[in-house]
Coordinates of C-alpha atoms in Angstrom, one line a residue:
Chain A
X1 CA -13.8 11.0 26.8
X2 CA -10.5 12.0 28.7
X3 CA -11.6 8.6 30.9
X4 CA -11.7 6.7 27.8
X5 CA -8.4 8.0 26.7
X6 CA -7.2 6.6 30.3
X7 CA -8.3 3.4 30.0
X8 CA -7.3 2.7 26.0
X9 CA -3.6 3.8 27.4
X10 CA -3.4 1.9 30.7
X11 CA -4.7 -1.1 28.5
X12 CA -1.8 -0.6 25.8
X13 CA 0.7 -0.3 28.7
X14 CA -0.7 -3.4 30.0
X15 CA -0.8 -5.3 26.7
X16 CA 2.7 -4.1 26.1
X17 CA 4.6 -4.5 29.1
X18 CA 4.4 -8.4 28.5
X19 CA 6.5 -7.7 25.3
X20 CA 9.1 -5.8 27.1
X21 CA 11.7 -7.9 27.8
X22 CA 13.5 -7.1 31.1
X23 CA 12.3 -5.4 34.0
X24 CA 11.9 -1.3 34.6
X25 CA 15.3 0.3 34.9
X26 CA 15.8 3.7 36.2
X27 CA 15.8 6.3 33.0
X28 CA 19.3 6.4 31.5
X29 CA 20.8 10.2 31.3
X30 CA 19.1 12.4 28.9
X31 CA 20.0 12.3 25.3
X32 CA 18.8 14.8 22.5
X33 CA 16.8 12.6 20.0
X34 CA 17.1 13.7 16.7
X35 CA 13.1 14.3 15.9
X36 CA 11.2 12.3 13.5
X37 CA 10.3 14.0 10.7
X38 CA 7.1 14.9 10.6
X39 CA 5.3 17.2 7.8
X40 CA 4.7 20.2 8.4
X41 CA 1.7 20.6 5.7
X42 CA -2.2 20.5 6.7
X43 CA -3.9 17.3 5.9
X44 CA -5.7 14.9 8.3
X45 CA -8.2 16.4 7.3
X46 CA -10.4 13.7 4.5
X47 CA -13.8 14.9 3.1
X48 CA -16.7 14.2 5.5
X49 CA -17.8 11.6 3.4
X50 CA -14.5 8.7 4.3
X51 CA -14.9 6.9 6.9
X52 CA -12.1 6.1 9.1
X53 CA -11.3 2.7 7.9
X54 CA -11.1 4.3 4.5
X55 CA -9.1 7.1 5.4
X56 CA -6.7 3.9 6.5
X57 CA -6.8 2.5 3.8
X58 CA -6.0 5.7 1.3
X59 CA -2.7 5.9 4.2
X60 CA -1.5 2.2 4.0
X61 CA -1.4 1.8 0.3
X62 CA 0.4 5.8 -0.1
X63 CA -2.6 7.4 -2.0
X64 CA -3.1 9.8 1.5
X65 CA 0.2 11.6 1.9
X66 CA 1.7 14.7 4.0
X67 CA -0.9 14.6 6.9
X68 CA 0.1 15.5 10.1
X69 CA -2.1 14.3 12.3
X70 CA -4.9 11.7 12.7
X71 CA -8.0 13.3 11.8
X72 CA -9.9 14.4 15.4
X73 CA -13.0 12.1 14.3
X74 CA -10.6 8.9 13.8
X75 CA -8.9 8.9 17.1
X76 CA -10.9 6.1 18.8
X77 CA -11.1 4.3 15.7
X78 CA -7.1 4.8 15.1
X79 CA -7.3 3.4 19.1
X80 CA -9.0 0.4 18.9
X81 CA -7.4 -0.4 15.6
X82 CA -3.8 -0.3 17.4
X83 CA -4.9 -2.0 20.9
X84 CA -7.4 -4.7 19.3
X85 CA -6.4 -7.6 17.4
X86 CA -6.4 -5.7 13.8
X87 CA -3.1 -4.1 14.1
X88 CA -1.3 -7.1 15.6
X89 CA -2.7 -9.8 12.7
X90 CA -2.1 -7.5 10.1
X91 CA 1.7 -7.0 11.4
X92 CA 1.6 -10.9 11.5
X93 CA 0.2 -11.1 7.8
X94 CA 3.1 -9.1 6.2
X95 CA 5.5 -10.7 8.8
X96 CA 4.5 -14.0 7.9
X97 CA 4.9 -13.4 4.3
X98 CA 8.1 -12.0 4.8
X99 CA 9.7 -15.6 6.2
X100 CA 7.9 -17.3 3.6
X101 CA 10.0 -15.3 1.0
X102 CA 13.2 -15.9 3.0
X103 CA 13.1 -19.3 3.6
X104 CA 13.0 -19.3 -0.2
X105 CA 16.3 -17.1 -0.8
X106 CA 19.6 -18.5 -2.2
X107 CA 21.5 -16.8 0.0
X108 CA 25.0 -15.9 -1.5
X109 CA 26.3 -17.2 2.4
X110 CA 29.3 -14.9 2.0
X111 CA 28.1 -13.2 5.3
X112 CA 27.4 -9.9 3.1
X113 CA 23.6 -11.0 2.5
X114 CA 21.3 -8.4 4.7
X115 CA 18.1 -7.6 5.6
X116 CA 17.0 -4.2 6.8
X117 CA 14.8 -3.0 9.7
X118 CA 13.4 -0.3 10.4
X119 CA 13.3 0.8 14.0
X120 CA 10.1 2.8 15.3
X121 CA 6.9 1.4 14.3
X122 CA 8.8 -2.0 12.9
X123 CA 11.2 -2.9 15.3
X124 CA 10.5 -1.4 18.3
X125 CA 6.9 0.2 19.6
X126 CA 6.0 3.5 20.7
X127 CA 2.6 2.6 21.2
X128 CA 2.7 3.1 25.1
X129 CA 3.6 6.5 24.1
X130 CA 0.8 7.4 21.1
X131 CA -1.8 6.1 23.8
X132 CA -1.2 8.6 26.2
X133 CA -1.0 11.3 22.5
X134 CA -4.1 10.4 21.0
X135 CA -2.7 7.7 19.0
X136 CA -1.4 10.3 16.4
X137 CA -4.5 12.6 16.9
X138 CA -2.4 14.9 18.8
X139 CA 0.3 17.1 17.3
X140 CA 3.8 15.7 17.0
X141 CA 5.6 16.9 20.5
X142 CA 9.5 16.3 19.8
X143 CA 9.9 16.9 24.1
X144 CA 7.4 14.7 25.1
X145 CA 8.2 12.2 22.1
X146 CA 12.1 12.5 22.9
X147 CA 11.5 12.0 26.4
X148 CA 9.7 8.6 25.9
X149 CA 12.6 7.4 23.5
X150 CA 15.2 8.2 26.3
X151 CA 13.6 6.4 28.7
X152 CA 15.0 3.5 26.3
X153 CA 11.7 1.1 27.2
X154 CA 9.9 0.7 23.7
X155 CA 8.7 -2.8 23.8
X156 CA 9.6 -4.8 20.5
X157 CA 6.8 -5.4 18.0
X158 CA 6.6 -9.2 18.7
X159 CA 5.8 -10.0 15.0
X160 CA 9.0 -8.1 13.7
X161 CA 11.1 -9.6 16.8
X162 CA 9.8 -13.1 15.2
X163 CA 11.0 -12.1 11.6
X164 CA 14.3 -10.8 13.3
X165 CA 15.0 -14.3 14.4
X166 CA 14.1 -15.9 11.8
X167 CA 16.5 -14.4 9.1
X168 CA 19.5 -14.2 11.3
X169 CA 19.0 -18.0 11.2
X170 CA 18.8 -18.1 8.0
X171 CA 22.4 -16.5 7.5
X172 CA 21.1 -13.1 6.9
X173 CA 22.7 -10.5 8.7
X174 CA 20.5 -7.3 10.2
X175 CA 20.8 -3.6 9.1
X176 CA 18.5 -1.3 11.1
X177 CA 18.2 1.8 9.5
X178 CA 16.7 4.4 11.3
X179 CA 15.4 7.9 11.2
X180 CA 17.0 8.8 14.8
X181 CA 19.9 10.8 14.9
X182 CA 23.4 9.7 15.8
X183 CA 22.9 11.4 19.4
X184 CA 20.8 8.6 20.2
X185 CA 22.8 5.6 19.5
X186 CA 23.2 4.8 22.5
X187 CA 19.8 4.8 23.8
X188 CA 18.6 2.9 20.6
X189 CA 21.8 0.2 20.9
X190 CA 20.5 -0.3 24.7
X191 CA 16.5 -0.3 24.1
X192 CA 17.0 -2.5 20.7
X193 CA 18.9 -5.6 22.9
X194 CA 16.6 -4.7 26.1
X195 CA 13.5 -5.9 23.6
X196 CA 15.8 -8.8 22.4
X197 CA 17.4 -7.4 18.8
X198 CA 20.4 -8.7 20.3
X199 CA 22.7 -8.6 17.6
X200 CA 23.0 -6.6 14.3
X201 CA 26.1 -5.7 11.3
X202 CA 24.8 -2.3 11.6
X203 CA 23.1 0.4 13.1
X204 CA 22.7 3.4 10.9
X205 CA 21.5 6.8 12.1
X206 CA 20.8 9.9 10.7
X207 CA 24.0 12.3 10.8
X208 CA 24.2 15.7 12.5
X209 CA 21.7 18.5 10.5
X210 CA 20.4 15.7 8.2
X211 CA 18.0 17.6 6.5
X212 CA 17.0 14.9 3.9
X213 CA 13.5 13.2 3.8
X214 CA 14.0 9.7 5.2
X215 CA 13.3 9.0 1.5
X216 CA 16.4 10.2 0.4
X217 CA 18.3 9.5 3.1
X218 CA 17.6 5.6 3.4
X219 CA 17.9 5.6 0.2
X220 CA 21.1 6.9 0.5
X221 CA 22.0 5.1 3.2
X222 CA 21.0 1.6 1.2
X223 CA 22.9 2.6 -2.0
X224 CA 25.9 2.9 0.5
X225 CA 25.4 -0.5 1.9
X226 CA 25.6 -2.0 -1.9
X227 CA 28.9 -0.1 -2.8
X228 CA 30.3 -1.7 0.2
X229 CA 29.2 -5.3 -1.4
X230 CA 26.6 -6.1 1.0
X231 CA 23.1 -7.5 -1.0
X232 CA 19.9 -6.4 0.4
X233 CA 17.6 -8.9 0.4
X234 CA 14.4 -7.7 2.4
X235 CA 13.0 -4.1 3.6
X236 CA 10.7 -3.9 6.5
X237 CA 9.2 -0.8 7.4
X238 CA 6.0 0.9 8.7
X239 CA 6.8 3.8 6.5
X240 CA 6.7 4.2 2.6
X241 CA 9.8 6.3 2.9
X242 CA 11.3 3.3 4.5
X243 CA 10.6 1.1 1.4
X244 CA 10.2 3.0 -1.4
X245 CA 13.6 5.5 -3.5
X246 CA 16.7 3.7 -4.6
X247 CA 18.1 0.3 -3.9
X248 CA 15.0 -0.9 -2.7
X249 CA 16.1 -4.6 -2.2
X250 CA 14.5 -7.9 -3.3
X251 CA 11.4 -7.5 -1.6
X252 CA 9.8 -5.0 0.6
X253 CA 7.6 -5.4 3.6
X254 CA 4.8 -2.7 4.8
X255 CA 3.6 -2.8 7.9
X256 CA 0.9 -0.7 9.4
X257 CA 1.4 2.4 10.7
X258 CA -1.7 4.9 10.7
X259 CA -0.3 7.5 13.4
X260 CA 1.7 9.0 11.6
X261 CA 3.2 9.8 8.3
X262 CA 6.8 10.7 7.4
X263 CA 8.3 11.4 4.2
Chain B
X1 CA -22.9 -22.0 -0.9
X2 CA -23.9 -22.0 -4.5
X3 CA -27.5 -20.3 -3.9
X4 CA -25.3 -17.9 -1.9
X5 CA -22.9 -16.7 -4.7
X6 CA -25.5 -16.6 -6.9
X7 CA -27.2 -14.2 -4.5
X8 CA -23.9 -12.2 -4.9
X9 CA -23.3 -12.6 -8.6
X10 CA -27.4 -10.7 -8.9
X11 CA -26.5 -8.7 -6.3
X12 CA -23.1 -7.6 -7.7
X13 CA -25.4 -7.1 -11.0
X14 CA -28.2 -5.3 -9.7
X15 CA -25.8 -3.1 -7.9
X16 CA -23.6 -2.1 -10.7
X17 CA -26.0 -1.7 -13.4
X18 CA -26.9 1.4 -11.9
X19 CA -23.3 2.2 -13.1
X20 CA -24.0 1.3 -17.1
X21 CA -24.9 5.0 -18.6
X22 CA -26.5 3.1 -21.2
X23 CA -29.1 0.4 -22.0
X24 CA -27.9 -3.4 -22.8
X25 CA -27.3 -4.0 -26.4
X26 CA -26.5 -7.1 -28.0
X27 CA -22.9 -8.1 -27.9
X28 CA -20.8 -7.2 -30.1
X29 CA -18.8 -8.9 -32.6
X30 CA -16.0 -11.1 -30.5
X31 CA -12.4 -10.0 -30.6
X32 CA -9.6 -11.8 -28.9
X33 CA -8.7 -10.2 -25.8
X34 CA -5.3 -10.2 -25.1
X35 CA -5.7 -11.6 -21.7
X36 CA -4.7 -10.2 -18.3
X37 CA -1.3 -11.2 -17.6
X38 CA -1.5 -13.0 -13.8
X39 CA 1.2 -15.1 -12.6
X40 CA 1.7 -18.4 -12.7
X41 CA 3.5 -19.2 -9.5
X42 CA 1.7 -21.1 -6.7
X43 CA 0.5 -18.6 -3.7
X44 CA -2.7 -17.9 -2.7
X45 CA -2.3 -20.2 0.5
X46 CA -1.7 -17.5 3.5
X47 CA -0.6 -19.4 6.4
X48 CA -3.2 -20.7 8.7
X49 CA -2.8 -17.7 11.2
X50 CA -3.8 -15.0 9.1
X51 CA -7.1 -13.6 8.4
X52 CA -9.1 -12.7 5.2
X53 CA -9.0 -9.0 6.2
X54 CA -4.9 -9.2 7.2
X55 CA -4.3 -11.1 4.4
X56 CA -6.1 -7.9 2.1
X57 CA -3.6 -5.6 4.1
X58 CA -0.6 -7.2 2.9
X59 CA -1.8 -7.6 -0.7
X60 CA -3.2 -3.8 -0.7
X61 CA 0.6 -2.5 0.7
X62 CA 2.1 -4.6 -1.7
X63 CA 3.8 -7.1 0.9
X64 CA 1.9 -10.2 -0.2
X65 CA 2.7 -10.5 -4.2
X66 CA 2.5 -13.1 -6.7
X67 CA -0.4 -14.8 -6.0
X68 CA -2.6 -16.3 -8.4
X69 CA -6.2 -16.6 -6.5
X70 CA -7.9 -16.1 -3.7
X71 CA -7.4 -18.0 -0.9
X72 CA -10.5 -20.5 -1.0
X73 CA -11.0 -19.5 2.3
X74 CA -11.0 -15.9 1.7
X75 CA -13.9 -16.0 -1.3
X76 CA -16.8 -14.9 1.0
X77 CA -15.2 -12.7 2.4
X78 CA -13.6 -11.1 -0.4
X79 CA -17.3 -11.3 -1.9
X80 CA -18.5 -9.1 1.1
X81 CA -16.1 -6.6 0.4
X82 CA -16.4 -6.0 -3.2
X83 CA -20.4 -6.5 -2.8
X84 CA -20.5 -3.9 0.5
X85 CA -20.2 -0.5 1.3
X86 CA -16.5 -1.0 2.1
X87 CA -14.9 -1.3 -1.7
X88 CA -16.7 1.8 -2.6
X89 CA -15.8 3.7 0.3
X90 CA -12.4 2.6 -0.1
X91 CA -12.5 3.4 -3.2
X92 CA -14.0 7.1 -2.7
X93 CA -11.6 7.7 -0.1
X94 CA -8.6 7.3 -2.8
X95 CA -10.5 9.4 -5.3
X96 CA -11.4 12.2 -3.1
X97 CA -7.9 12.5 -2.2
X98 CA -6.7 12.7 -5.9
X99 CA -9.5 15.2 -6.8
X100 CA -8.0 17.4 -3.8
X101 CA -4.6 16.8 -5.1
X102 CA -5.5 17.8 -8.5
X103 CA -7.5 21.0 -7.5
X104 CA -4.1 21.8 -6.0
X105 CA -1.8 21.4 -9.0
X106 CA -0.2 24.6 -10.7
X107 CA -0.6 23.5 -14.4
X108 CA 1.3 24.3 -17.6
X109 CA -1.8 24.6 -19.6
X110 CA 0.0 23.8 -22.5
X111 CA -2.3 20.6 -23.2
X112 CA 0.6 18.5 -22.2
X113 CA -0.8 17.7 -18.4
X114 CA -1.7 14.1 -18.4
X115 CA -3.4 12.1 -15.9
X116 CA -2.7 7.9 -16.6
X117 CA -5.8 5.8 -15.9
X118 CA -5.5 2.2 -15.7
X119 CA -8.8 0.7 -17.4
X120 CA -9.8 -2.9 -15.3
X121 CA -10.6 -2.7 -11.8
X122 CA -9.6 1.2 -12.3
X123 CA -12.1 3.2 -14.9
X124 CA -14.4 -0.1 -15.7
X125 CA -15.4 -2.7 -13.1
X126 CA -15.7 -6.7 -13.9
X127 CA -17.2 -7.3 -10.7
X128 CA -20.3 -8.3 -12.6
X129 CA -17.6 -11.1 -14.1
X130 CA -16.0 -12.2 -10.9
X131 CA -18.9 -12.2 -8.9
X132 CA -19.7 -15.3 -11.2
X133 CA -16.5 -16.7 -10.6
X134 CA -15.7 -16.6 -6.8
X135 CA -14.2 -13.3 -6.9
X136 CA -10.8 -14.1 -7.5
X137 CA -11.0 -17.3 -5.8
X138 CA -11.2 -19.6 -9.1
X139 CA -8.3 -20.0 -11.5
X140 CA -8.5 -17.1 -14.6
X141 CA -9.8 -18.6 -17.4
X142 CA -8.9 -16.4 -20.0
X143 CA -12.3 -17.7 -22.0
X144 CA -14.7 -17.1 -20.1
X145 CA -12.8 -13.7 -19.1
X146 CA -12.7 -12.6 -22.9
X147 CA -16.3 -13.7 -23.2
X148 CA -17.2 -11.2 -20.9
X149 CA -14.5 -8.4 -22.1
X150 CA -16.4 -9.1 -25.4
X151 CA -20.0 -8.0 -24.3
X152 CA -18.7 -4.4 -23.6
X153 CA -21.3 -3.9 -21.1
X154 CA -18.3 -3.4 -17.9
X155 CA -20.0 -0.9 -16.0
X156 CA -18.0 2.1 -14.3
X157 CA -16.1 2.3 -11.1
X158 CA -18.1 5.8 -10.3
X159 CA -15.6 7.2 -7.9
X160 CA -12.9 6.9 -11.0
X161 CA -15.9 8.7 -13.0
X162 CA -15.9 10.9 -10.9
X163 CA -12.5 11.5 -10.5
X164 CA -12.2 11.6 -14.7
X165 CA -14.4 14.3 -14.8
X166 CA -13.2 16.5 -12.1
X167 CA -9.5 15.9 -13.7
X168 CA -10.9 17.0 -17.4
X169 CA -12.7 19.7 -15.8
X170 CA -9.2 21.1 -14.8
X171 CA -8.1 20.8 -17.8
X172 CA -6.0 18.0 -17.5
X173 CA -6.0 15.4 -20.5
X174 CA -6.4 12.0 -19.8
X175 CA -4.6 8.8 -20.9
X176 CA -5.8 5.1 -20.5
X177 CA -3.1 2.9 -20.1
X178 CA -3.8 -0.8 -19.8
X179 CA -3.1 -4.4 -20.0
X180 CA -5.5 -4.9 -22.6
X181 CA -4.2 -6.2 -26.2
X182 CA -4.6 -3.9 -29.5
X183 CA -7.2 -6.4 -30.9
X184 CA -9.5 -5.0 -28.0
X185 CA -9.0 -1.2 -29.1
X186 CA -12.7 -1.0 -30.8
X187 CA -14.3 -2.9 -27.8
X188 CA -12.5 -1.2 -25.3
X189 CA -13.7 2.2 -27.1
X190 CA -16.9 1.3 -26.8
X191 CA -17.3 0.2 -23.6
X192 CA -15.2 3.4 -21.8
X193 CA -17.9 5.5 -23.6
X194 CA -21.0 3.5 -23.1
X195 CA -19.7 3.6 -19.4
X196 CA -19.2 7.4 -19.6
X197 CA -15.6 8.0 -20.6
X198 CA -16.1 9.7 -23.7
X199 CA -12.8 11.6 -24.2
X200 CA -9.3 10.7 -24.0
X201 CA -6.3 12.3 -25.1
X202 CA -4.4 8.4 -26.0
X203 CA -5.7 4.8 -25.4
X204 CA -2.6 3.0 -25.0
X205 CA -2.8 -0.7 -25.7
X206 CA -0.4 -3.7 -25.4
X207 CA 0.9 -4.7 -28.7
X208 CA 1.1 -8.1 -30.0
X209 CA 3.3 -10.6 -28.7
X210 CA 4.7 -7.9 -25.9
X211 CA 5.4 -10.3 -23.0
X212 CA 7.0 -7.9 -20.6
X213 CA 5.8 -7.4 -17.0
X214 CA 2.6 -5.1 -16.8
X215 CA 5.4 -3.0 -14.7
X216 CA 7.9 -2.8 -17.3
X217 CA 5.5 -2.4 -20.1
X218 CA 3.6 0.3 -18.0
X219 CA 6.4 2.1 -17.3
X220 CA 7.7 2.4 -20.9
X221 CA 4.8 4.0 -22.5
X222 CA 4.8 6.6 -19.4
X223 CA 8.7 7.1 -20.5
X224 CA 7.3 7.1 -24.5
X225 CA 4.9 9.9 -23.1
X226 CA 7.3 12.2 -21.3
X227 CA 9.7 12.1 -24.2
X228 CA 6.3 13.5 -26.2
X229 CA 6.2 16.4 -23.6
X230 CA 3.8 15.0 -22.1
X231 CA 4.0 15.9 -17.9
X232 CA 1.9 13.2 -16.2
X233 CA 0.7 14.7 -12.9
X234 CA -1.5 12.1 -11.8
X235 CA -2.0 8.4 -12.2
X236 CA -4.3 5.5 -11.0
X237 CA -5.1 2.2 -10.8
X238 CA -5.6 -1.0 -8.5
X239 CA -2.4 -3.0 -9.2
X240 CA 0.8 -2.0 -7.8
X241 CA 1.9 -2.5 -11.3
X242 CA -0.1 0.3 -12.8
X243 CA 1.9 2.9 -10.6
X244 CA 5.2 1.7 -9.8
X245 CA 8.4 1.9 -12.2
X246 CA 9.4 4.2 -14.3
X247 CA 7.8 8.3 -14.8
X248 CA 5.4 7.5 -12.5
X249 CA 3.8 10.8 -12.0
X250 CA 3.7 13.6 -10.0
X251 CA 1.5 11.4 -7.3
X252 CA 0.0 8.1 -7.2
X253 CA -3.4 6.8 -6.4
X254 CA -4.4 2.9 -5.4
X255 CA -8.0 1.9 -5.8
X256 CA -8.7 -1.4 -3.7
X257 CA -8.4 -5.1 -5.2
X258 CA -7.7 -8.0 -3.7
X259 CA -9.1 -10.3 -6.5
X260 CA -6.3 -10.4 -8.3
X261 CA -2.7 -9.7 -8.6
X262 CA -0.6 -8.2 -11.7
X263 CA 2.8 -8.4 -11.7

């Protein structure tokens, strides 16, 4: 079992590192990374009777809520879900609908039209870390997980990277709104243009003793963006938290995400 | 290919007559259904890249919208999954977690708790209709759609039986909300109880001539309900639709279906 473990992570390190842009660099100083919210309920826990794929399902369309972990009995499953082919062509399915739908905009071309991003799980991956965590099987670890982020070397996810490039050549500008805290913008700003999100307008963090749920404070965060006249076209996220509450814009995009759950 | 679906379509019969609580009967007098409201933009046409089973995850996370059938290429296996094990698991999975849910719920036990049930592809099934008509894959004809409203004899989606009992067994009213017209109140009746729905608190029909979005129209009978003191703490159903909007409920539930989208 632990050998199997080995081999899934050394295989999602290899897979990975081809998306990582540029080559290892020496860890950057140590920042505090605000924590990603995780629940604190029970959950990850569904009847005998639901299989794995089903518990997925019941995650991906928000009818299973507030789990904390991946059930024990669906950590393979969860693993070849995200190293196989499944998780990458279902990334490309909701990616590739979400250029279809921009190509179609009338953009208002006064520079104020936007799309927003998510970061973990949509922009950038922290797959080589859940691989080497039970791909969400284990508990949540905010030192082990802060000490992957500051090493600033989450791949991009190459389907979102895609969709990145495509709207900024549309004429829509990017807004990556993120669940890390303001004390690691500087390790996000570095790690986003390492895995080629070169440019952005913005890059919004979570402020100092945020205690909102990323629902209310994206949503928050969005209805601030309108006030200041910008129009929000499209929502990516991996996250319902990211896409759902206040000032959704035009569309929203779901991508799959069944390590974890944050609301 | 046509022996094949017709294998299907007796399959899909065979498999959900099981479901029918009671024996056939001849068909009732016809009523005009008011017919299911399905868009009439183009879609339906994922790009080349994407698979059947990606191209379900974005229209069960509500990514991929307004499409109008099938892909043709995705009919078989859209057939295999409503015809396998994987529609009811995915199914139960949902339920199970909404029967937890409610077990959970601190009520007022006034007789005001309501729990919103959409009625097609939610509490009855017409699989036993699209299996005959390349389950989702052809255009909706709203004839031979009625037709088949008309007989009465939709069988029951037995994980939303389930999930009606344990919710009435709580003490927890129900109300059926759905797209279907006033003119099929009296068939509509009769097929929720031949199927096993035998109480309900209100059967909320579209009225005549309403040409609102299933969302909009949705949403304002859940708003009509809470200003009745109603508290809806629970509501389901297989289109985005049913569940998003306005007083949505204290949690939401989405059964599978990707042979057809509501807007």
């Amino acid at each position: 079992m632990e050998m199997k473990v080995f081999l899934w992570s050394l295989a999602a390190v290899l897979t990975l590192s081809s998306a990582v842009s540029s080559p290892v660099e020496t860890p950057r100083e140590r920042h505090i990374i605000h924590p990603l919210r995780q629940l604190s309920g029970s959950g990850g826990s569904p009847p005998s009777g639901v299989t794995c794929a089903s518990w997925r399902f019941g995650v991906e369309t928000n009818s299973v809520r507030g789990w904390t972990t991946v059930p024990r009995r669906c950590e393979r499953y969860v693993g070849h879900y995200m190293l196989g082919d499944r998780y990458r062509q279902d990334s490309a399915a909701v990616t590739a609908e979400a250029a279809a739908y921009a190509e179609g905009l009338r953009l208002n071309g006064n520079g104020k039209d936007v799309w927003i991003f998510d970061i973990d799980e949509t922009s950038l991956s922290n797959l080589p870390y859940y691989a080497h965590h039970g791909f969400g099987a284990e508990e949540y670890n905010s030192t082990t997980f802060n000490e992957w982020v500051n090493t600033g070397k989450a791949p991009a996810l190459p389907e979102s990277l895609k969709l990145y490039k495509k709207v900024l050549s549309l004429g829509v500008k990017v807004v990556f709104l993120t669940g890390r805290g303001e004390e690691s913008r500087e390790i996000t700003s570095a790690n986003l243009r390492r895995a080629g999100f070169e440019q952005w307008e913005k890059l919004l963090l979570r402020g100092e003793g945020d205690k909102r749920t990323a629902l209310a404070y994206k949503s928050s965060e969005r209805k601030k963006l309108r006030r200041e006249g910008y129009r929000i076209v499209g929502n990516i996220g991996d996250q319902w938290s990211d896409i759902l509450g206040k000032a959704q814009g035009g569309r929203t995009f779901k991508l799959p995400d069944p390590m974890y759950y944050l609301n």
